[in-house]
Amino acid sequence: MADVATLYGLGNCDTCRAARKWLEARGIAFRFHDFAAAGIDRATVESWLAEHGADALINRRSRTWREIPEAKRDIASPEAAAALAVANPKLVKRPVIDLGGRTTVGFNDKVRAAIEERQG
């Protein structure tokens, strides 16, 4: 694993807070990148889309998704999905954890196992 992981998310997201606490409890060094405060750049979103695809990365059950006019909810191509996510960072499922060469989306048993495996 990279010396310092990067956890991308929102400061007020319960899942992001749980991930941060879990990483801290295990002594895993990470930096936190808050989408709301710092935004997210297109190249980063495009790399996540290439690794995970729009279905895994874009949260279509969120309030943010529902507030976007249906005609603008285009995630059919990676370019369109990236543009939508950059304009609306809260659409990105959280957290995204950059482990250095690999990222995870969400925070569940599978993600925790992947992080622990990288630590081993």
PDB file of N, CA and C in Angstrom, residues 24-107:
ATOM      1  N   GLU A  24      -8.049   5.159  11.198  1.00  0.00           N
ATOM      2  CA  GLU A  24      -7.314   5.688  12.351  1.00  0.00           C
ATOM      3  C   GLU A  24      -7.087   4.613  13.405  1.00  0.00           C
ATOM      4  N   ALA A  25      -8.106   3.805  13.683  1.00  0.00           N
ATOM      5  CA  ALA A  25      -8.000   2.761  14.702  1.00  0.00           C
ATOM      6  C   ALA A  25      -6.944   1.719  14.345  1.00  0.00           C
ATOM      7  N   ARG A  26      -6.667   1.566  13.063  1.00  0.00           N
ATOM      8  CA  ARG A  26      -5.670   0.597  12.622  1.00  0.00           C
ATOM      9  C   ARG A  26      -4.313   1.237  12.330  1.00  0.00           C
ATOM     10  N   GLY A  27      -4.213   2.512  12.594  1.00  0.00           N
ATOM     11  CA  GLY A  27      -2.945   3.212  12.381  1.00  0.00           C
ATOM     12  C   GLY A  27      -2.572   3.354  10.916  1.00  0.00           C
ATOM     13  N   ILE A  28      -3.557   3.351  10.048  1.00  0.00           N
ATOM     14  CA  ILE A  28      -3.305   3.481   8.612  1.00  0.00           C
ATOM     15  C   ILE A  28      -3.276   4.963   8.263  1.00  0.00           C
ATOM     16  N   ALA A  29      -2.140   5.406   7.745  1.00  0.00           N
ATOM     17  CA  ALA A  29      -1.986   6.817   7.390  1.00  0.00           C
ATOM     18  C   ALA A  29      -2.844   7.137   6.169  1.00  0.00           C
ATOM     19  N   PHE A  30      -3.562   8.244   6.248  1.00  0.00           N
ATOM     20  CA  PHE A  30      -4.384   8.675   5.114  1.00  0.00           C
ATOM     21  C   PHE A  30      -4.560  10.180   5.182  1.00  0.00           C
ATOM     22  N   ARG A  31      -4.873  10.746   4.044  1.00  0.00           N
ATOM     23  CA  ARG A  31      -5.293  12.144   4.016  1.00  0.00           C
ATOM     24  C   ARG A  31      -6.730  12.154   3.529  1.00  0.00           C
ATOM     25  N   PHE A  32      -7.480  13.151   3.983  1.00  0.00           N
ATOM     26  CA  PHE A  32      -8.889  13.249   3.635  1.00  0.00           C
ATOM     27  C   PHE A  32      -9.077  14.370   2.621  1.00  0.00           C
ATOM     28  N   HIS A  33      -9.751  14.054   1.526  1.00  0.00           N
ATOM     29  CA  HIS A  33     -10.070  15.046   0.500  1.00  0.00           C
ATOM     30  C   HIS A  33     -11.580  15.221   0.489  1.00  0.00           C
ATOM     31  N   ASP A  34     -12.028  16.385   0.929  1.00  0.00           N
ATOM     32  CA  ASP A  34     -13.464  16.669   1.012  1.00  0.00           C
ATOM     33  C   ASP A  34     -13.949  17.245  -0.319  1.00  0.00           C
ATOM     34  N   PHE A  35     -14.831  16.494  -0.995  1.00  0.00           N
ATOM     35  CA  PHE A  35     -15.395  16.946  -2.270  1.00  0.00           C
ATOM     36  C   PHE A  35     -16.074  18.310  -2.140  1.00  0.00           C
ATOM     37  N   ALA A  36     -16.809  18.520  -1.055  1.00  0.00           N
ATOM     38  CA  ALA A  36     -17.568  19.759  -0.903  1.00  0.00           C
ATOM     39  C   ALA A  36     -16.642  20.962  -0.790  1.00  0.00           C
ATOM     40  N   ALA A  37     -15.552  20.807  -0.072  1.00  0.00           N
ATOM     41  CA  ALA A  37     -14.630  21.922   0.145  1.00  0.00           C
ATOM     42  C   ALA A  37     -13.650  22.104  -1.008  1.00  0.00           C
ATOM     43  N   ALA A  38     -13.126  21.009  -1.541  1.00  0.00           N
ATOM     44  CA  ALA A  38     -12.034  21.085  -2.519  1.00  0.00           C
ATOM     45  C   ALA A  38     -12.442  20.697  -3.932  1.00  0.00           C
ATOM     46  N   GLY A  39     -13.650  20.177  -4.112  1.00  0.00           N
ATOM     47  CA  GLY A  39     -14.058  19.722  -5.438  1.00  0.00           C
ATOM     48  C   GLY A  39     -13.285  18.473  -5.845  1.00  0.00           C
ATOM     49  N   ILE A  40     -13.403  18.135  -7.103  1.00  0.00           N
ATOM     50  CA  ILE A  40     -12.700  16.961  -7.634  1.00  0.00           C
ATOM     51  C   ILE A  40     -12.358  17.247  -9.083  1.00  0.00           C
ATOM     52  N   ASP A  41     -11.157  16.875  -9.480  1.00  0.00           N
ATOM     53  CA  ASP A  41     -10.749  17.184 -10.850  1.00  0.00           C
ATOM     54  C   ASP A  41     -11.166  16.072 -11.818  1.00  0.00           C
ATOM     55  N   ARG A  42     -11.322  16.449 -13.045  1.00  0.00           N
ATOM     56  CA  ARG A  42     -11.822  15.542 -14.076  1.00  0.00           C
ATOM     57  C   ARG A  42     -10.907  14.331 -14.285  1.00  0.00           C
ATOM     58  N   ALA A  43      -9.604  14.541 -14.282  1.00  0.00           N
ATOM     59  CA  ALA A  43      -8.669  13.427 -14.507  1.00  0.00           C
ATOM     60  C   ALA A  43      -8.827  12.351 -13.431  1.00  0.00           C
ATOM     61  N   THR A  44      -9.028  12.786 -12.198  1.00  0.00           N
ATOM     62  CA  THR A  44      -9.220  11.822 -11.104  1.00  0.00           C
ATOM     63  C   THR A  44     -10.505  11.035 -11.310  1.00  0.00           C
ATOM     64  N   VAL A  45     -11.588  11.729 -11.615  1.00  0.00           N
ATOM     65  CA  VAL A  45     -12.871  11.051 -11.845  1.00  0.00           C
ATOM     66  C   VAL A  45     -12.764  10.103 -13.034  1.00  0.00           C
ATOM     67  N   GLU A  46     -12.107  10.522 -14.098  1.00  0.00           N
ATOM     68  CA  GLU A  46     -11.947   9.656 -15.269  1.00  0.00           C
ATOM     69  C   GLU A  46     -11.169   8.397 -14.922  1.00  0.00           C
ATOM     70  N   SER A  47     -10.160   8.507 -14.074  1.00  0.00           N
ATOM     71  CA  SER A  47      -9.398   7.304 -13.684  1.00  0.00           C
ATOM     72  C   SER A  47     -10.275   6.359 -12.865  1.00  0.00           C
ATOM     73  N   TRP A  48     -11.124   6.915 -11.998  1.00  0.00           N
ATOM     74  CA  TRP A  48     -12.036   6.068 -11.218  1.00  0.00           C
ATOM     75  C   TRP A  48     -13.054   5.389 -12.127  1.00  0.00           C
ATOM     76  N   LEU A  49     -13.561   6.123 -13.095  1.00  0.00           N
ATOM     77  CA  LEU A  49     -14.521   5.542 -14.037  1.00  0.00           C
ATOM     78  C   LEU A  49     -13.873   4.431 -14.852  1.00  0.00           C
ATOM     79  N   ALA A  50     -12.633   4.616 -15.245  1.00  0.00           N
ATOM     80  CA  ALA A  50     -11.930   3.582 -16.004  1.00  0.00           C
ATOM     81  C   ALA A  50     -11.754   2.318 -15.167  1.00  0.00           C
ATOM     82  N   GLU A  51     -11.527   2.486 -13.879  1.00  0.00           N
ATOM     83  CA  GLU A  51     -11.316   1.335 -12.990  1.00  0.00           C
ATOM     84  C   GLU A  51     -12.622   0.672 -12.562  1.00  0.00           C
ATOM     85  N   HIS A  52     -13.662   1.472 -12.309  1.00  0.00           N
ATOM     86  CA  HIS A  52     -14.880   0.926 -11.704  1.00  0.00           C
ATOM     87  C   HIS A  52     -16.134   1.006 -12.572  1.00  0.00           C
ATOM     88  N   GLY A  53     -16.171   1.933 -13.531  1.00  0.00           N
ATOM     89  CA  GLY A  53     -17.360   2.132 -14.345  1.00  0.00           C
ATOM     90  C   GLY A  53     -18.358   3.056 -13.665  1.00  0.00           C
ATOM     91  N   ALA A  54     -19.231   3.626 -14.471  1.00  0.00           N
ATOM     92  CA  ALA A  54     -20.208   4.608 -13.968  1.00  0.00           C
ATOM     93  C   ALA A  54     -21.213   3.979 -13.011  1.00  0.00           C
ATOM     94  N   ASP A  55     -21.622   2.745 -13.267  1.00  0.00           N
ATOM     95  CA  ASP A  55     -22.613   2.122 -12.389  1.00  0.00           C
ATOM     96  C   ASP A  55     -22.099   1.973 -10.961  1.00  0.00           C
ATOM     97  N   ALA A  56     -20.817   1.703 -10.806  1.00  0.00           N
ATOM     98  CA  ALA A  56     -20.238   1.552  -9.475  1.00  0.00           C
ATOM     99  C   ALA A  56     -19.914   2.891  -8.833  1.00  0.00           C
ATOM    100  N   LEU A  57     -19.610   3.897  -9.644  1.00  0.00           N
ATOM    101  CA  LEU A  57     -19.128   5.166  -9.105  1.00  0.00           C
ATOM    102  C   LEU A  57     -20.209   6.222  -8.898  1.00  0.00           C
ATOM    103  N   ILE A  58     -21.205   6.250  -9.755  1.00  0.00           N
ATOM    104  CA  ILE A  58     -22.229   7.296  -9.682  1.00  0.00           C
ATOM    105  C   ILE A  58     -23.421   6.801  -8.864  1.00  0.00           C
ATOM    106  N   ASN A  59     -23.767   7.571  -7.841  1.00  0.00           N
ATOM    107  CA  ASN A  59     -24.867   7.204  -6.950  1.00  0.00           C
ATOM    108  C   ASN A  59     -26.181   7.715  -7.534  1.00  0.00           C
ATOM    109  N   ARG A  60     -26.905   6.822  -8.183  1.00  0.00           N
ATOM    110  CA  ARG A  60     -28.181   7.205  -8.804  1.00  0.00           C
ATOM    111  C   ARG A  60     -29.361   7.087  -7.845  1.00  0.00           C
ATOM    112  N   ARG A  61     -29.095   6.778  -6.587  1.00  0.00           N
ATOM    113  CA  ARG A  61     -30.165   6.750  -5.584  1.00  0.00           C
ATOM    114  C   ARG A  61     -30.126   7.980  -4.687  1.00  0.00           C
ATOM    115  N   SER A  62     -29.198   8.874  -4.969  1.00  0.00           N
ATOM    116  CA  SER A  62     -29.015  10.037  -4.096  1.00  0.00           C
ATOM    117  C   SER A  62     -30.005  11.160  -4.390  1.00  0.00           C
ATOM    118  N   ARG A  63     -30.147  12.028  -3.428  1.00  0.00           N
ATOM    119  CA  ARG A  63     -30.973  13.213  -3.606  1.00  0.00           C
ATOM    120  C   ARG A  63     -30.374  14.099  -4.710  1.00  0.00           C
ATOM    121  N   THR A  64     -29.050  14.179  -4.749  1.00  0.00           N
ATOM    122  CA  THR A  64     -28.392  14.995  -5.780  1.00  0.00           C
ATOM    123  C   THR A  64     -28.789  14.517  -7.162  1.00  0.00           C
ATOM    124  N   TRP A  65     -28.810  13.209  -7.389  1.00  0.00           N
ATOM    125  CA  TRP A  65     -29.205  12.642  -8.683  1.00  0.00           C
ATOM    126  C   TRP A  65     -30.641  13.036  -9.014  1.00  0.00           C
ATOM    127  N   ARG A  66     -31.527  12.904  -8.047  1.00  0.00           N
ATOM    128  CA  ARG A  66     -32.941  13.227  -8.273  1.00  0.00           C
ATOM    129  C   ARG A  66     -33.149  14.706  -8.557  1.00  0.00           C
ATOM    130  N   GLU A  67     -32.284  15.557  -8.035  1.00  0.00           N
ATOM    131  CA  GLU A  67     -32.425  17.001  -8.250  1.00  0.00           C
ATOM    132  C   GLU A  67     -31.904  17.450  -9.612  1.00  0.00           C
ATOM    133  N   ILE A  68     -31.130  16.621 -10.268  1.00  0.00           N
ATOM    134  CA  ILE A  68     -30.626  16.958 -11.604  1.00  0.00           C
ATOM    135  C   ILE A  68     -31.741  16.674 -12.608  1.00  0.00           C
ATOM    136  N   PRO A  69     -32.037  17.623 -13.482  1.00  0.00           N
ATOM    137  CA  PRO A  69     -33.083  17.374 -14.491  1.00  0.00           C
ATOM    138  C   PRO A  69     -32.761  16.098 -15.284  1.00  0.00           C
ATOM    139  N   GLU A  70     -33.784  15.316 -15.536  1.00  0.00           N
ATOM    140  CA  GLU A  70     -33.604  14.028 -16.200  1.00  0.00           C
ATOM    141  C   GLU A  70     -32.831  14.147 -17.510  1.00  0.00           C
ATOM    142  N   ALA A  71     -33.055  15.188 -18.247  1.00  0.00           N
ATOM    143  CA  ALA A  71     -32.373  15.376 -19.525  1.00  0.00           C
ATOM    144  C   ALA A  71     -30.866  15.564 -19.357  1.00  0.00           C
ATOM    145  N   LYS A  72     -30.415  15.910 -18.148  1.00  0.00           N
ATOM    146  CA  LYS A  72     -28.982  16.145 -17.905  1.00  0.00           C
ATOM    147  C   LYS A  72     -28.310  14.985 -17.179  1.00  0.00           C
ATOM    148  N   ARG A  73     -29.029  13.925 -16.907  1.00  0.00           N
ATOM    149  CA  ARG A  73     -28.484  12.775 -16.182  1.00  0.00           C
ATOM    150  C   ARG A  73     -27.792  11.797 -17.128  1.00  0.00           C
ATOM    151  N   ASP A  74     -26.849  12.273 -17.875  1.00  0.00           N
ATOM    152  CA  ASP A  74     -26.176  11.450 -18.875  1.00  0.00           C
ATOM    153  C   ASP A  74     -24.905  10.833 -18.298  1.00  0.00           C
ATOM    154  N   ILE A  75     -24.896   9.507 -18.155  1.00  0.00           N
ATOM    155  CA  ILE A  75     -23.683   8.794 -17.748  1.00  0.00           C
ATOM    156  C   ILE A  75     -23.397   7.654 -18.739  1.00  0.00           C
ATOM    157  N   ALA A  76     -23.932   7.796 -19.957  1.00  0.00           N
ATOM    158  CA  ALA A  76     -23.799   6.744 -20.965  1.00  0.00           C
ATOM    159  C   ALA A  76     -22.356   6.565 -21.419  1.00  0.00           C
ATOM    160  N   SER A  77     -21.584   7.634 -21.423  1.00  0.00           N
ATOM    161  CA  SER A  77     -20.179   7.534 -21.817  1.00  0.00           C
ATOM    162  C   SER A  77     -19.321   7.972 -20.632  1.00  0.00           C
ATOM    163  N   PRO A  78     -18.071   7.515 -20.580  1.00  0.00           N
ATOM    164  CA  PRO A  78     -17.180   7.961 -19.498  1.00  0.00           C
ATOM    165  C   PRO A  78     -17.001   9.477 -19.477  1.00  0.00           C
ATOM    166  N   GLU A  79     -16.986  10.096 -20.642  1.00  0.00           N
ATOM    167  CA  GLU A  79     -16.814  11.545 -20.711  1.00  0.00           C
ATOM    168  C   GLU A  79     -18.009  12.259 -20.078  1.00  0.00           C
ATOM    169  N   ALA A  80     -19.212  11.804 -20.412  1.00  0.00           N
ATOM    170  CA  ALA A  80     -20.421  12.415 -19.857  1.00  0.00           C
ATOM    171  C   ALA A  80     -20.510  12.177 -18.354  1.00  0.00           C
ATOM    172  N   ALA A  81     -20.191  10.969 -17.918  1.00  0.00           N
ATOM    173  CA  ALA A  81     -20.241  10.653 -16.489  1.00  0.00           C
ATOM    174  C   ALA A  81     -19.219  11.490 -15.722  1.00  0.00           C
ATOM    175  N   ALA A  82     -18.028  11.665 -16.290  1.00  0.00           N
ATOM    176  CA  ALA A  82     -16.994  12.472 -15.633  1.00  0.00           C
ATOM    177  C   ALA A  82     -17.447  13.923 -15.520  1.00  0.00           C
ATOM    178  N   ALA A  83     -18.002  14.457 -16.593  1.00  0.00           N
ATOM    179  CA  ALA A  83     -18.464  15.847 -16.573  1.00  0.00           C
ATOM    180  C   ALA A  83     -19.554  16.039 -15.519  1.00  0.00           C
ATOM    181  N   LEU A  84     -20.479  15.097 -15.424  1.00  0.00           N
ATOM    182  CA  LEU A  84     -21.565  15.192 -14.451  1.00  0.00           C
ATOM    183  C   LEU A  84     -21.015  15.111 -13.022  1.00  0.00           C
ATOM    184  N   ALA A  85     -20.063  14.204 -12.779  1.00  0.00           N
ATOM    185  CA  ALA A  85     -19.493  14.039 -11.436  1.00  0.00           C
ATOM    186  C   ALA A  85     -18.663  15.255 -11.021  1.00  0.00           C
ATOM    187  N   VAL A  86     -17.925  15.828 -11.954  1.00  0.00           N
ATOM    188  CA  VAL A  86     -17.126  17.017 -11.632  1.00  0.00           C
ATOM    189  C   VAL A  86     -18.049  18.194 -11.291  1.00  0.00           C
ATOM    190  N   ALA A  87     -19.124  18.326 -12.037  1.00  0.00           N
ATOM    191  CA  ALA A  87     -20.084  19.407 -11.783  1.00  0.00           C
ATOM    192  C   ALA A  87     -20.901  19.165 -10.513  1.00  0.00           C
ATOM    193  N   ASN A  88     -21.068  17.882 -10.138  1.00  0.00           N
ATOM    194  CA  ASN A  88     -21.887  17.497  -8.981  1.00  0.00           C
ATOM    195  C   ASN A  88     -21.135  16.438  -8.172  1.00  0.00           C
ATOM    196  N   PRO A  89     -20.080  16.820  -7.434  1.00  0.00           N
ATOM    197  CA  PRO A  89     -19.245  15.821  -6.748  1.00  0.00           C
ATOM    198  C   PRO A  89     -20.001  14.940  -5.755  1.00  0.00           C
ATOM    199  N   LYS A  90     -21.143  15.413  -5.259  1.00  0.00           N
ATOM    200  CA  LYS A  90     -21.910  14.596  -4.317  1.00  0.00           C
ATOM    201  C   LYS A  90     -22.511  13.361  -4.989  1.00  0.00           C
ATOM    202  N   LEU A  91     -22.446  13.281  -6.314  1.00  0.00           N
ATOM    203  CA  LEU A  91     -22.925  12.093  -7.025  1.00  0.00           C
ATOM    204  C   LEU A  91     -21.990  10.895  -6.866  1.00  0.00           C
ATOM    205  N   VAL A  92     -20.746  11.160  -6.535  1.00  0.00           N
ATOM    206  CA  VAL A  92     -19.770  10.082  -6.415  1.00  0.00           C
ATOM    207  C   VAL A  92     -20.069   9.275  -5.158  1.00  0.00           C
ATOM    208  N   LYS A  93     -20.181   7.950  -5.319  1.00  0.00           N
ATOM    209  CA  LYS A  93     -20.399   7.080  -4.162  1.00  0.00           C
ATOM    210  C   LYS A  93     -19.198   7.218  -3.242  1.00  0.00           C
ATOM    211  N   ARG A  94     -19.466   7.170  -1.949  1.00  0.00           N
ATOM    212  CA  ARG A  94     -18.421   7.449  -0.985  1.00  0.00           C
ATOM    213  C   ARG A  94     -18.250   6.324   0.014  1.00  0.00           C
ATOM    214  N   PRO A  95     -17.040   6.321   0.550  1.00  0.00           N
ATOM    215  CA  PRO A  95     -15.852   7.031   0.117  1.00  0.00           C
ATOM    216  C   PRO A  95     -15.165   6.320  -1.033  1.00  0.00           C
ATOM    217  N   VAL A  96     -14.331   7.055  -1.730  1.00  0.00           N
ATOM    218  CA  VAL A  96     -13.383   6.459  -2.674  1.00  0.00           C
ATOM    219  C   VAL A  96     -12.047   6.512  -1.949  1.00  0.00           C
ATOM    220  N   ILE A  97     -11.396   5.373  -1.849  1.00  0.00           N
ATOM    221  CA  ILE A  97     -10.112   5.317  -1.153  1.00  0.00           C
ATOM    222  C   ILE A  97      -9.039   4.933  -2.158  1.00  0.00           C
ATOM    223  N   ASP A  98      -8.071   5.821  -2.314  1.00  0.00           N
ATOM    224  CA  ASP A  98      -6.939   5.583  -3.207  1.00  0.00           C
ATOM    225  C   ASP A  98      -5.853   4.893  -2.404  1.00  0.00           C
ATOM    226  N   LEU A  99      -5.581   3.639  -2.784  1.00  0.00           N
ATOM    227  CA  LEU A  99      -4.598   2.835  -2.079  1.00  0.00           C
ATOM    228  C   LEU A  99      -3.233   2.880  -2.754  1.00  0.00           C
ATOM    229  N   GLY A 100      -3.097   3.736  -3.734  1.00  0.00           N
ATOM    230  CA  GLY A 100      -1.844   3.805  -4.476  1.00  0.00           C
ATOM    231  C   GLY A 100      -1.834   2.728  -5.548  1.00  0.00           C
ATOM    232  N   GLY A 101      -2.269   3.076  -6.734  1.00  0.00           N
ATOM    233  CA  GLY A 101      -2.345   2.102  -7.816  1.00  0.00           C
ATOM    234  C   GLY A 101      -3.681   1.387  -7.917  1.00  0.00           C
ATOM    235  N   ARG A 102      -4.509   1.531  -6.931  1.00  0.00           N
ATOM    236  CA  ARG A 102      -5.825   0.890  -6.917  1.00  0.00           C
ATOM    237  C   ARG A 102      -6.755   1.716  -6.045  1.00  0.00           C
ATOM    238  N   THR A 103      -8.025   1.779  -6.418  1.00  0.00           N
ATOM    239  CA  THR A 103      -8.999   2.489  -5.590  1.00  0.00           C
ATOM    240  C   THR A 103     -10.139   1.553  -5.219  1.00  0.00           C
ATOM    241  N   THR A 104     -10.811   1.916  -4.153  1.00  0.00           N
ATOM    242  CA  THR A 104     -12.015   1.208  -3.734  1.00  0.00           C
ATOM    243  C   THR A 104     -13.147   2.227  -3.686  1.00  0.00           C
ATOM    244  N   VAL A 105     -14.375   1.743  -3.841  1.00  0.00           N
ATOM    245  CA  VAL A 105     -15.554   2.614  -3.780  1.00  0.00           C
ATOM    246  C   VAL A 105     -16.487   2.045  -2.724  1.00  0.00           C
ATOM    247  N   GLY A 106     -16.927   2.907  -1.813  1.00  0.00           N
ATOM    248  CA  GLY A 106     -17.796   2.475  -0.731  1.00  0.00           C
ATOM    249  C   GLY A 106     -16.963   2.007   0.456  1.00  0.00           C
ATOM    250  N   PHE A 107     -17.654   1.520   1.468  1.00  0.00           N
ATOM    251  CA  PHE A 107     -16.950   1.028   2.652  1.00  0.00           C
ATOM    252  C   PHE A 107     -17.733  -0.130   3.234  1.00  0.00           C
TER     253      PHE A 107
END
